[in-house]
Amino acid sequence: MISIAEKEFENVFTQTFEGDDSGDRTPRQTPGKLYSKAVPTPVAAPRLVGWSTDLAEKLEINYPSPAEVEILAGNKITSSMNPYAACYAGHQFGNWAGQLGDGRAITLGEWGSKNGIFELQLKGAGPTAYSRHADGRAVLRSSVREYLMSEAMHHLGVPTTRALALVSTGDKVLRDMFYNGNPEYEPGAIVTRVAPSFLRFGNFELLAAQRETEKLRKLVDWTIDRFFPQFMEEEDRILKWFQEVVEKTAFLMSEWQRVGFVHGVMNTDNMSILGLTIDYGPFSFLDNYDHNFTPNTTDLPGRRYAFGNQPSIGYWNLGRLANALSLLFEETEGLENVLESYEKIFWDHYYGMMSRKLGFEKVGKQEKELNSRFEKVLSVIQPDMTIFYRLLADVPPEVNPQAIKDHFRNSFYQDLSPNQEDLFTTLITDYSKMRKNNNLSEEATRDLMNRTNPRIILRNYLLHQAIEELEKGEDELFLRLQEAMAQSYAPSGFDDFIKKRPSWAETKAGCSMLSCSS
Ligand code: AMP
Ligand code: MG
């Protein structure tokens, strides 16, 4: 184990690519540059609020002393760090947005460990050349959400960036949370984020838009060499690599559907080239099973980023990446073929995953048909997704309609109409018949389901309560949530976290819908 103050950081990214080394943080365009140097801006009174022991062990990093917390707050940098903000572009809500970049995230350097090399990044550490009109800061509420949720996703088994530390800054940050002209001061915070790389589709789109062909080629080669070395010696390595990005993105989309995660802002600048969940903003888990649900108030008119749209948006975003990469090809047929392989890859992952949710290893015609029926009926009944699937694992054999209703009652948000009851009980009756013929034993079936369907998820209303308490200086709920999230599939414990969304939370800001203001 080593202290963050003593560690020799590597700076391969800044040594490899051309950046703007002036250190100037005036908002501006930086054509042809892949980053701009940016030293974090000091804060008044840093306090360590959260620390991920699990990740710290993986990185072989010590629990921080007060002097080391100063580093996590951006008040101090060590001599081996070369802090920078990456420059990238992106498509936001379907439209080209031009240069964006890390407006409030600053990478300190690369941390080598026996488990690999990781970028350490402070989110909310002050302005950079890419802050545009904003302040480079993050509020406590959004930082708590990213800190807890990225670690929760990791424990759910979903690919994600991670969070090592959460520090409150002691400074106030002005935010118009409801975009209604009533800004208020809120406590500020900084999250130390960790990932092998924070490269996004948008990093590649930026260079393509600038017609920087050689820089784009170099970034692609570097990405392959460092993160996909298995393709480096292949002659058509770019296509092979793009195929792998398609594969990873399709898998990620299927994983989000498995646990009911809605990202909320799937712009191409928020799409990781490594297929990780990245940039946690107005995300939410599904409470009631609703394909149309979007947690992002900005997304409301079109619901572009609603739960059920995520897989097709993944494809659309890959299309933007393919378009950027086309600069490196004389003809685009190969790229197009790879892009078109997304659909089959996604559905293969999806049907396999959905079968496992129902307790089947097989993914035949019968299972697929059953899956589709489940989706249709659940969309009508809209039970609590998480509670429903855990109850499904324990559905009694030889079940009658009344017993079915009683068994699942706790997952319903409202009484079912006679028609809905009929739909539902018929489905469950057919399901239990199919389950009797399953090649797995009852015990193995339940086991498979309980490994696929989490029992505990980080519900927005729980996050909201933990944030309210933290703002009052109490961290009990926050710490309990952190502990519970590491046990998402455990058969028991933390019963108070597996309740449906309470009615008070239905319309309350931060409990169901969120704005991007963070
Ligand atoms: P997001 O959709 O939250 O990932 O952010 C979109 C863009 O806005 C990114 O370039 C962010 O760095 C930038 N951004 C968001 N919030 C801030 C902020 N408070 N200060 C500076 N830049 C920000
Ligand atoms: Mg972003």
XYZ file of C-alpha atoms and ligand atoms in Angstrom:
542
model
C 0.000 0.000 0.000
C 1.261 3.455 -0.874
C 0.234 7.009 -0.102
C -1.095 9.242 -2.861
C 1.457 11.868 -1.829
C 4.415 9.549 -2.331
C 3.341 7.787 -5.492
C 5.194 8.450 -8.756
C 2.431 9.188 -11.247
C 2.835 8.368 -14.920
C 1.780 10.888 -17.547
C 1.779 8.863 -20.723
C -1.226 10.620 -22.273
C 0.238 14.106 -21.955
C 3.664 12.861 -23.031
C 2.248 11.191 -26.121
C -0.114 13.855 -27.422
C 0.040 17.496 -28.194
C -1.757 19.675 -25.711
C -1.968 23.287 -24.707
C 0.647 23.538 -21.972
C 0.116 27.214 -21.210
C -1.937 26.483 -18.112
C -4.353 29.210 -19.223
C -7.850 28.386 -18.049
C -9.702 31.063 -19.976
C -12.563 29.324 -21.795
C -11.587 28.910 -25.429
C -11.279 26.680 -28.465
C -8.048 24.692 -28.608
C -7.916 23.348 -32.188
C -5.565 20.443 -32.774
C -4.921 19.942 -29.040
C -5.978 16.826 -27.159
C -5.861 18.477 -23.749
C -5.076 21.666 -21.891
C -3.044 21.790 -18.724
C -5.199 22.823 -15.770
C -4.178 22.979 -12.163
C -7.073 22.414 -9.713
C -8.329 25.527 -7.931
C -7.941 25.317 -4.126
C -10.986 25.007 -1.866
C -11.642 26.371 1.628
C -12.051 23.423 3.972
C -11.744 19.918 2.536
C -13.254 17.064 4.484
C -13.219 13.409 3.491
C -16.842 12.237 3.337
C -16.477 8.951 1.471
C -13.697 6.479 0.785
C -14.008 3.281 -1.220
C -11.903 0.744 0.646
C -12.603 -1.833 -2.029
C -11.176 0.318 -4.821
C -8.345 1.588 -2.626
C -7.218 -2.007 -2.121
C -7.296 -2.616 -5.841
C -5.148 0.476 -6.400
C -2.964 -0.382 -3.395
C -3.539 3.076 -2.014
C -3.495 4.139 1.637
C -6.394 5.615 3.554
C -5.604 9.321 3.198
C -4.130 11.420 5.987
C -5.427 15.016 6.324
C -2.477 16.154 4.197
C -3.454 13.643 1.500
C -7.081 14.785 1.609
C -5.693 18.143 0.451
C -4.596 16.369 -2.731
C -8.049 14.817 -3.217
C -9.520 18.308 -2.868
C -7.169 19.800 -5.442
C -5.403 21.996 -2.870
C -2.067 20.356 -3.498
C -0.500 18.520 -6.375
C 2.642 16.432 -6.201
C 5.698 16.860 -8.390
C 4.980 13.819 -10.559
C 1.441 14.902 -11.467
C 0.772 16.724 -14.716
C -2.885 17.758 -14.317
C -4.898 18.360 -17.468
C -8.392 18.642 -18.876
C -9.073 16.504 -21.941
C -10.507 18.072 -25.068
C -13.392 16.291 -26.739
C -16.516 17.076 -28.716
C -19.857 15.364 -28.993
C -23.399 15.022 -30.212
C -25.845 16.213 -27.570
C -29.493 15.170 -27.889
C -28.848 14.226 -31.485
C -27.132 17.458 -32.531
C -23.500 18.215 -33.172
C -22.274 20.356 -30.277
C -18.674 20.997 -31.353
C -15.874 21.239 -28.797
C -16.872 20.397 -25.217
C -14.026 18.960 -23.126
C -13.537 18.408 -19.410
C -15.162 21.529 -18.029
C -14.816 20.474 -14.441
C -12.827 17.266 -14.421
C -9.063 17.365 -14.064
C -6.922 14.279 -14.524
C -4.050 14.240 -12.041
C -2.069 11.516 -13.775
C -1.921 7.759 -14.297
C -1.584 5.456 -11.343
C 0.193 2.149 -11.918
C -0.654 -0.822 -9.710
C -0.432 -4.576 -9.872
C -4.006 -4.459 -11.152
C -3.183 -2.182 -14.055
C -2.878 1.507 -14.787
C -5.675 3.883 -13.859
C -6.389 7.531 -14.509
C -7.163 9.459 -11.346
C -9.434 12.378 -12.004
C -10.933 15.064 -9.760
C -14.469 16.035 -10.770
C -15.493 19.489 -9.559
C -11.930 20.767 -9.099
C -12.413 24.190 -10.701
C -12.359 25.793 -14.116
C -10.452 24.565 -17.133
C -10.109 25.863 -20.684
C -13.310 23.880 -21.395
C -15.565 25.281 -18.658
C -17.359 27.545 -21.146
C -19.803 29.662 -19.084
C -19.780 27.406 -16.039
C -17.743 27.365 -12.832
C -15.939 24.024 -12.975
C -17.472 22.979 -9.686
C -19.863 20.235 -8.580
C -22.452 20.305 -5.806
C -22.512 17.799 -2.978
C -25.787 16.241 -4.150
C -24.515 15.326 -7.611
C -21.158 14.205 -6.208
C -22.784 11.895 -3.662
C -24.877 10.465 -6.476
C -21.867 9.780 -8.706
C -19.745 8.462 -5.842
C -22.341 5.982 -4.543
C -23.814 5.021 -7.879
C -20.600 4.264 -9.720
C -19.500 2.013 -6.872
C -22.977 0.440 -6.764
C -22.796 -0.314 -10.487
C -19.425 -1.923 -10.005
C -20.837 -4.222 -7.348
C -23.825 -4.985 -9.565
C -21.300 -6.279 -12.093
C -21.984 -3.541 -14.660
C -18.927 -2.044 -16.424
C -18.323 1.409 -14.994
C -15.842 4.080 -14.027
C -15.327 4.041 -10.287
C -15.041 6.488 -7.410
C -12.278 6.416 -4.835
C -13.105 9.404 -2.670
C -15.726 12.020 -1.963
C -14.539 15.262 -0.410
C -16.732 18.160 0.660
C -15.001 21.422 -0.132
C -16.371 23.852 2.458
C -17.161 26.203 -0.441
C -20.605 27.128 -1.689
C -21.637 26.653 -5.295
C -24.465 28.592 -6.960
C -26.973 26.445 -8.854
C -30.353 26.988 -10.440
C -31.566 23.475 -9.722
C -34.988 23.871 -11.349
C -33.853 26.175 -14.168
C -36.520 28.627 -13.019
C -34.402 31.685 -12.320
C -34.016 31.004 -8.592
C -30.396 30.007 -8.077
C -29.319 28.989 -4.588
C -26.033 28.339 -2.869
C -25.317 24.679 -2.214
C -22.372 22.891 -0.614
C -19.641 21.923 -3.072
C -17.781 18.608 -3.364
C -15.184 16.755 -5.405
C -15.218 13.110 -6.459
C -11.978 11.289 -7.262
C -12.931 9.187 -10.269
C -10.935 6.229 -11.463
C -10.888 4.356 -14.780
C -8.278 2.824 -17.062
C -9.232 5.693 -19.377
C -11.890 8.383 -19.560
C -11.655 8.554 -23.371
C -15.048 9.042 -24.969
C -16.478 8.675 -28.474
C -16.261 12.476 -28.453
C -12.447 12.503 -28.277
C -12.387 10.804 -31.685
C -15.227 12.921 -33.060
C -13.335 16.095 -32.173
C -10.262 15.252 -34.235
C -12.380 14.027 -37.142
C -14.396 17.249 -37.153
C -11.152 19.213 -37.208
C -9.899 17.047 -40.093
C -6.846 16.180 -37.993
C -6.382 12.845 -39.755
C -2.905 12.047 -38.469
C -3.773 12.993 -34.887
C -6.882 10.871 -35.097
C -4.848 7.938 -36.427
C -2.368 8.379 -33.609
C -5.108 8.476 -30.950
C -6.725 5.364 -32.419
C -3.406 3.494 -32.519
C -2.571 4.553 -28.988
C -5.997 3.457 -27.733
C -5.598 0.071 -29.411
C -2.048 -0.392 -28.187
C -2.870 0.513 -24.607
C -6.370 -0.886 -24.079
C -6.884 -3.408 -26.900
C -3.335 -4.733 -27.470
C -4.670 -8.025 -28.845
C -5.410 -6.216 -32.139
C -2.200 -4.234 -32.456
C -0.448 -6.607 -34.826
C -3.497 -7.135 -37.043
C -3.482 -5.474 -40.418
C -7.112 -4.366 -40.132
C -6.677 -3.492 -36.480
C -8.941 -0.433 -36.593
C -11.880 -2.500 -37.804
C -11.173 -5.239 -35.272
C -10.976 -2.646 -32.532
C -14.167 -0.919 -33.641
C -15.835 -4.333 -33.622
C -14.755 -4.692 -30.005
C -16.133 -1.247 -29.122
C -19.430 -2.302 -30.731
C -19.355 -5.510 -28.682
C -18.625 -3.699 -25.418
C -21.257 -1.044 -26.030
C -23.901 -3.640 -26.901
C -23.040 -5.568 -23.755
C -23.244 -2.410 -21.636
C -26.685 -1.585 -23.034
C -27.883 -5.078 -22.208
C -26.475 -4.775 -18.695
C -28.269 -1.480 -18.122
C -31.511 -3.175 -19.171
C -30.786 -6.056 -16.810
C -30.635 -3.913 -13.696
C -33.062 -1.207 -14.847
C -30.506 1.585 -15.079
C -31.379 4.717 -17.054
C -28.367 6.922 -17.773
C -30.361 9.991 -18.737
C -27.750 11.805 -20.885
C -26.407 9.403 -23.506
C -24.672 12.090 -25.526
C -21.614 10.883 -27.433
C -19.344 12.800 -25.060
C -20.750 10.568 -22.323
C -19.970 7.292 -24.136
C -16.816 5.568 -22.932
C -14.553 4.038 -25.575
C -14.006 1.175 -23.113
C -17.725 0.467 -22.804
C -17.962 1.755 -19.242
C -20.862 3.599 -17.674
C -19.477 7.125 -17.475
C -20.583 10.610 -16.353
C -23.294 10.002 -13.827
C -25.792 12.866 -13.965
C -29.583 12.689 -13.897
C -29.590 8.858 -13.876
C -32.131 6.634 -12.186
C -33.024 3.037 -11.712
C -36.499 2.105 -12.804
C -38.932 1.892 -9.947
C -42.107 0.911 -11.826
C -41.367 -0.958 -15.051
C -41.835 1.736 -17.673
C -39.922 1.682 -20.934
C -40.783 5.328 -21.487
C -39.255 6.552 -18.281
C -36.533 9.174 -18.526
C -35.129 10.669 -15.327
C -33.788 13.779 -17.083
C -36.111 16.802 -17.109
C -34.199 18.195 -20.114
C -35.023 14.987 -22.012
C -38.750 15.265 -21.406
C -40.151 16.522 -24.669
C -38.683 13.714 -26.793
C -37.701 11.081 -24.205
C -34.709 10.322 -26.418
C -32.860 8.772 -23.492
C -35.774 6.845 -21.974
C -35.085 3.355 -20.593
C -36.389 1.473 -23.618
C -34.497 3.661 -26.095
C -31.039 3.107 -24.652
C -30.041 0.165 -26.883
C -30.950 2.006 -30.074
C -29.215 5.166 -28.857
C -26.121 3.028 -28.231
C -26.270 2.102 -31.911
C -26.825 5.699 -33.003
C -23.832 6.824 -30.958
C -21.659 4.086 -32.454
C -22.728 5.457 -35.823
C -21.238 8.832 -34.858
C -18.018 7.099 -33.854
C -17.932 5.148 -37.121
C -18.427 8.390 -38.965
C -15.417 9.895 -37.194
C -13.300 6.829 -37.919
C -14.282 6.895 -41.593
C -11.652 9.610 -42.019
C -9.073 6.835 -41.706
C -10.601 4.668 -44.461
C -10.690 4.986 -48.222
C -13.966 3.168 -48.366
C -16.403 2.719 -45.526
C -17.995 -0.641 -46.262
C -15.975 -2.431 -43.574
C -16.956 0.119 -40.944
C -20.581 -0.054 -41.979
C -20.597 -3.847 -41.735
C -19.166 -3.720 -38.246
C -21.672 -1.078 -37.224
C -24.512 -3.182 -38.607
C -23.359 -6.151 -36.528
C -24.508 -4.245 -33.434
C -28.107 -5.313 -33.721
C -27.451 -9.043 -33.642
C -24.807 -8.731 -30.934
C -27.150 -6.692 -28.770
C -30.091 -9.051 -29.190
C -27.893 -12.077 -28.438
C -26.760 -10.464 -25.187
C -30.244 -9.244 -24.443
C -32.098 -12.513 -24.917
C -29.447 -14.410 -22.984
C -29.685 -11.921 -20.158
C -33.500 -11.858 -20.165
C -33.595 -15.664 -20.099
C -31.335 -15.707 -17.059
C -33.580 -13.169 -15.372
C -36.344 -15.747 -15.728
C -34.135 -18.606 -14.580
C -33.363 -20.265 -17.918
C -29.950 -21.021 -19.308
C -31.446 -21.915 -22.656
C -32.283 -19.174 -25.132
C -34.563 -20.950 -27.579
C -37.688 -19.829 -29.397
C -39.865 -20.663 -26.405
C -37.755 -18.604 -24.005
C -37.656 -15.671 -26.400
C -41.422 -15.726 -26.760
C -41.836 -15.869 -23.024
C -39.429 -12.942 -22.633
C -41.468 -10.843 -25.016
C -44.651 -11.688 -23.159
C -43.055 -10.703 -19.882
C -42.015 -7.369 -21.349
C -45.473 -6.651 -22.682
C -47.305 -7.609 -19.518
C -44.851 -5.892 -17.187
C -45.147 -2.702 -19.251
C -48.897 -2.774 -18.656
C -48.830 -3.725 -14.961
C -45.723 -1.675 -14.182
C -44.682 -3.433 -11.001
C -41.517 -2.410 -9.184
C -38.927 -4.017 -11.466
C -36.424 -5.041 -8.799
C -38.922 -6.352 -6.272
C -40.834 -8.178 -8.998
C -37.888 -10.227 -10.265
C -36.791 -11.257 -6.779
C -40.352 -12.395 -6.027
C -40.399 -14.249 -9.330
C -37.474 -16.385 -8.189
C -39.617 -17.614 -5.283
C -42.852 -18.143 -7.154
C -44.527 -21.207 -5.628
C -45.051 -24.237 -7.906
C -48.663 -25.183 -8.779
C -49.715 -21.635 -8.131
C -53.359 -20.453 -8.460
C -54.480 -16.936 -9.473
C -55.193 -15.789 -5.928
C -51.837 -17.067 -4.686
C -50.131 -15.288 -7.590
C -51.731 -11.974 -6.666
C -50.796 -12.413 -3.017
C -47.251 -13.399 -3.848
C -46.544 -10.346 -6.028
C -48.719 -7.803 -4.191
C -45.732 -6.080 -2.659
C -44.355 -5.218 -6.109
C -47.477 -3.419 -7.382
C -47.769 0.348 -7.331
C -51.553 0.253 -7.771
C -54.448 -2.214 -7.691
C -54.785 -4.232 -10.874
C -57.920 -4.039 -12.987
C -59.667 -7.390 -13.646
C -58.192 -7.370 -17.132
C -54.678 -6.762 -15.836
C -55.117 -9.458 -13.200
C -56.056 -11.882 -15.884
C -53.072 -11.001 -18.079
C -50.727 -11.254 -15.156
C -51.935 -14.488 -13.591
C -52.050 -16.234 -16.978
C -48.469 -15.211 -17.659
C -47.214 -16.391 -14.282
C -49.143 -19.668 -14.579
C -47.571 -20.346 -17.980
C -44.198 -19.347 -16.615
C -44.358 -21.715 -13.677
C -45.279 -24.551 -16.051
C -42.246 -23.787 -18.197
C -40.108 -23.567 -15.142
C -41.119 -27.074 -14.107
C -39.673 -28.346 -17.370
C -36.476 -26.348 -16.963
C -33.266 -28.329 -17.315
C -32.012 -26.684 -14.112
C -33.162 -27.828 -10.689
C -35.435 -25.490 -8.713
C -32.523 -24.552 -6.521
C -30.205 -23.865 -9.443
C -32.944 -21.836 -11.147
C -33.434 -19.653 -8.095
C -29.702 -19.293 -7.727
C -29.292 -18.181 -11.345
C -32.126 -15.673 -10.979
C -30.796 -14.248 -7.745
C -27.383 -13.766 -9.326
C -28.968 -11.975 -12.284
C -31.622 -9.900 -10.517
C -30.335 -7.601 -7.781
C -32.197 -7.349 -4.503
C -30.854 -3.951 -3.492
C -30.554 -1.035 -5.901
C -29.675 2.559 -5.211
C -33.057 4.196 -5.500
C -33.210 7.918 -6.141
C -35.357 8.579 -3.085
C -32.764 6.838 -0.872
C -30.018 8.931 -2.417
C -32.136 12.009 -1.847
C -32.556 11.192 1.849
C -28.849 10.451 2.269
C -27.972 13.781 0.629
C -30.408 15.722 2.842
C -28.827 14.141 5.910
C -25.292 14.798 4.697
C -26.178 18.434 4.122
C -27.105 18.515 7.809
C -23.804 16.875 8.703
C -25.109 13.347 9.341
C -23.516 10.507 7.419
C -25.230 7.436 8.850
C -27.553 6.743 5.919
C -24.807 7.552 3.412
C -22.465 5.017 5.002
C -25.185 2.376 5.270
C -26.034 2.847 1.592
C -22.387 2.462 0.678
C -22.219 -0.770 2.634
C -25.502 -2.090 1.239
C -24.508 -1.409 -2.356
C -21.638 -3.854 -2.032
C -24.213 -6.577 -1.290
C -26.745 -6.024 -4.047
C -27.473 -9.727 -4.585
C -27.315 -10.907 -0.949
C -30.373 -12.898 0.151
C -31.060 -10.771 3.223
C -30.053 -7.651 5.101
C -30.848 -3.951 4.674
C -34.585 -4.677 4.408
C -35.380 -0.969 4.671
C -33.686 -0.389 1.281
C -35.818 -2.809 -0.705
C -39.051 -0.894 -0.376
C -40.891 0.487 -3.377
C -40.578 4.198 -4.083
C -42.847 5.855 -1.486
C -45.664 8.079 -2.777
C -44.063 11.254 -1.353
C -41.138 10.694 -3.722
C -43.213 10.449 -6.898
C -43.125 14.113 -7.761
C -40.318 15.369 -5.562
C -37.273 16.735 -7.422
C -34.280 14.452 -7.055
C -36.438 11.433 -6.191
C -37.791 10.594 -9.590
C -36.864 13.290 -12.091
C -33.637 15.294 -12.046
C -32.240 18.239 -13.905
C -28.721 18.371 -15.309
C -27.895 21.231 -12.933
C -25.160 19.802 -10.797
P -22.414 16.424 -18.964
O -23.552 16.298 -19.935
O -22.804 16.678 -17.552
O -21.479 15.277 -19.068
O -21.604 17.751 -19.352
C -21.510 18.300 -20.647
C -20.375 19.277 -20.735
O -20.565 20.369 -19.824
C -19.010 18.697 -20.393
O -18.096 19.285 -21.256
C -18.801 19.137 -18.963
O -17.443 19.211 -18.621
C -19.448 20.515 -18.978
N -19.888 20.944 -17.631
C -20.938 20.457 -16.924
N -21.036 21.084 -15.731
C -20.024 21.984 -15.666
C -19.578 22.931 -14.692
N -20.195 23.096 -13.531
N -18.491 23.670 -14.985
C -17.845 23.529 -16.156
N -18.215 22.673 -17.118
C -19.287 21.896 -16.884
Mg -20.099 14.525 -19.667
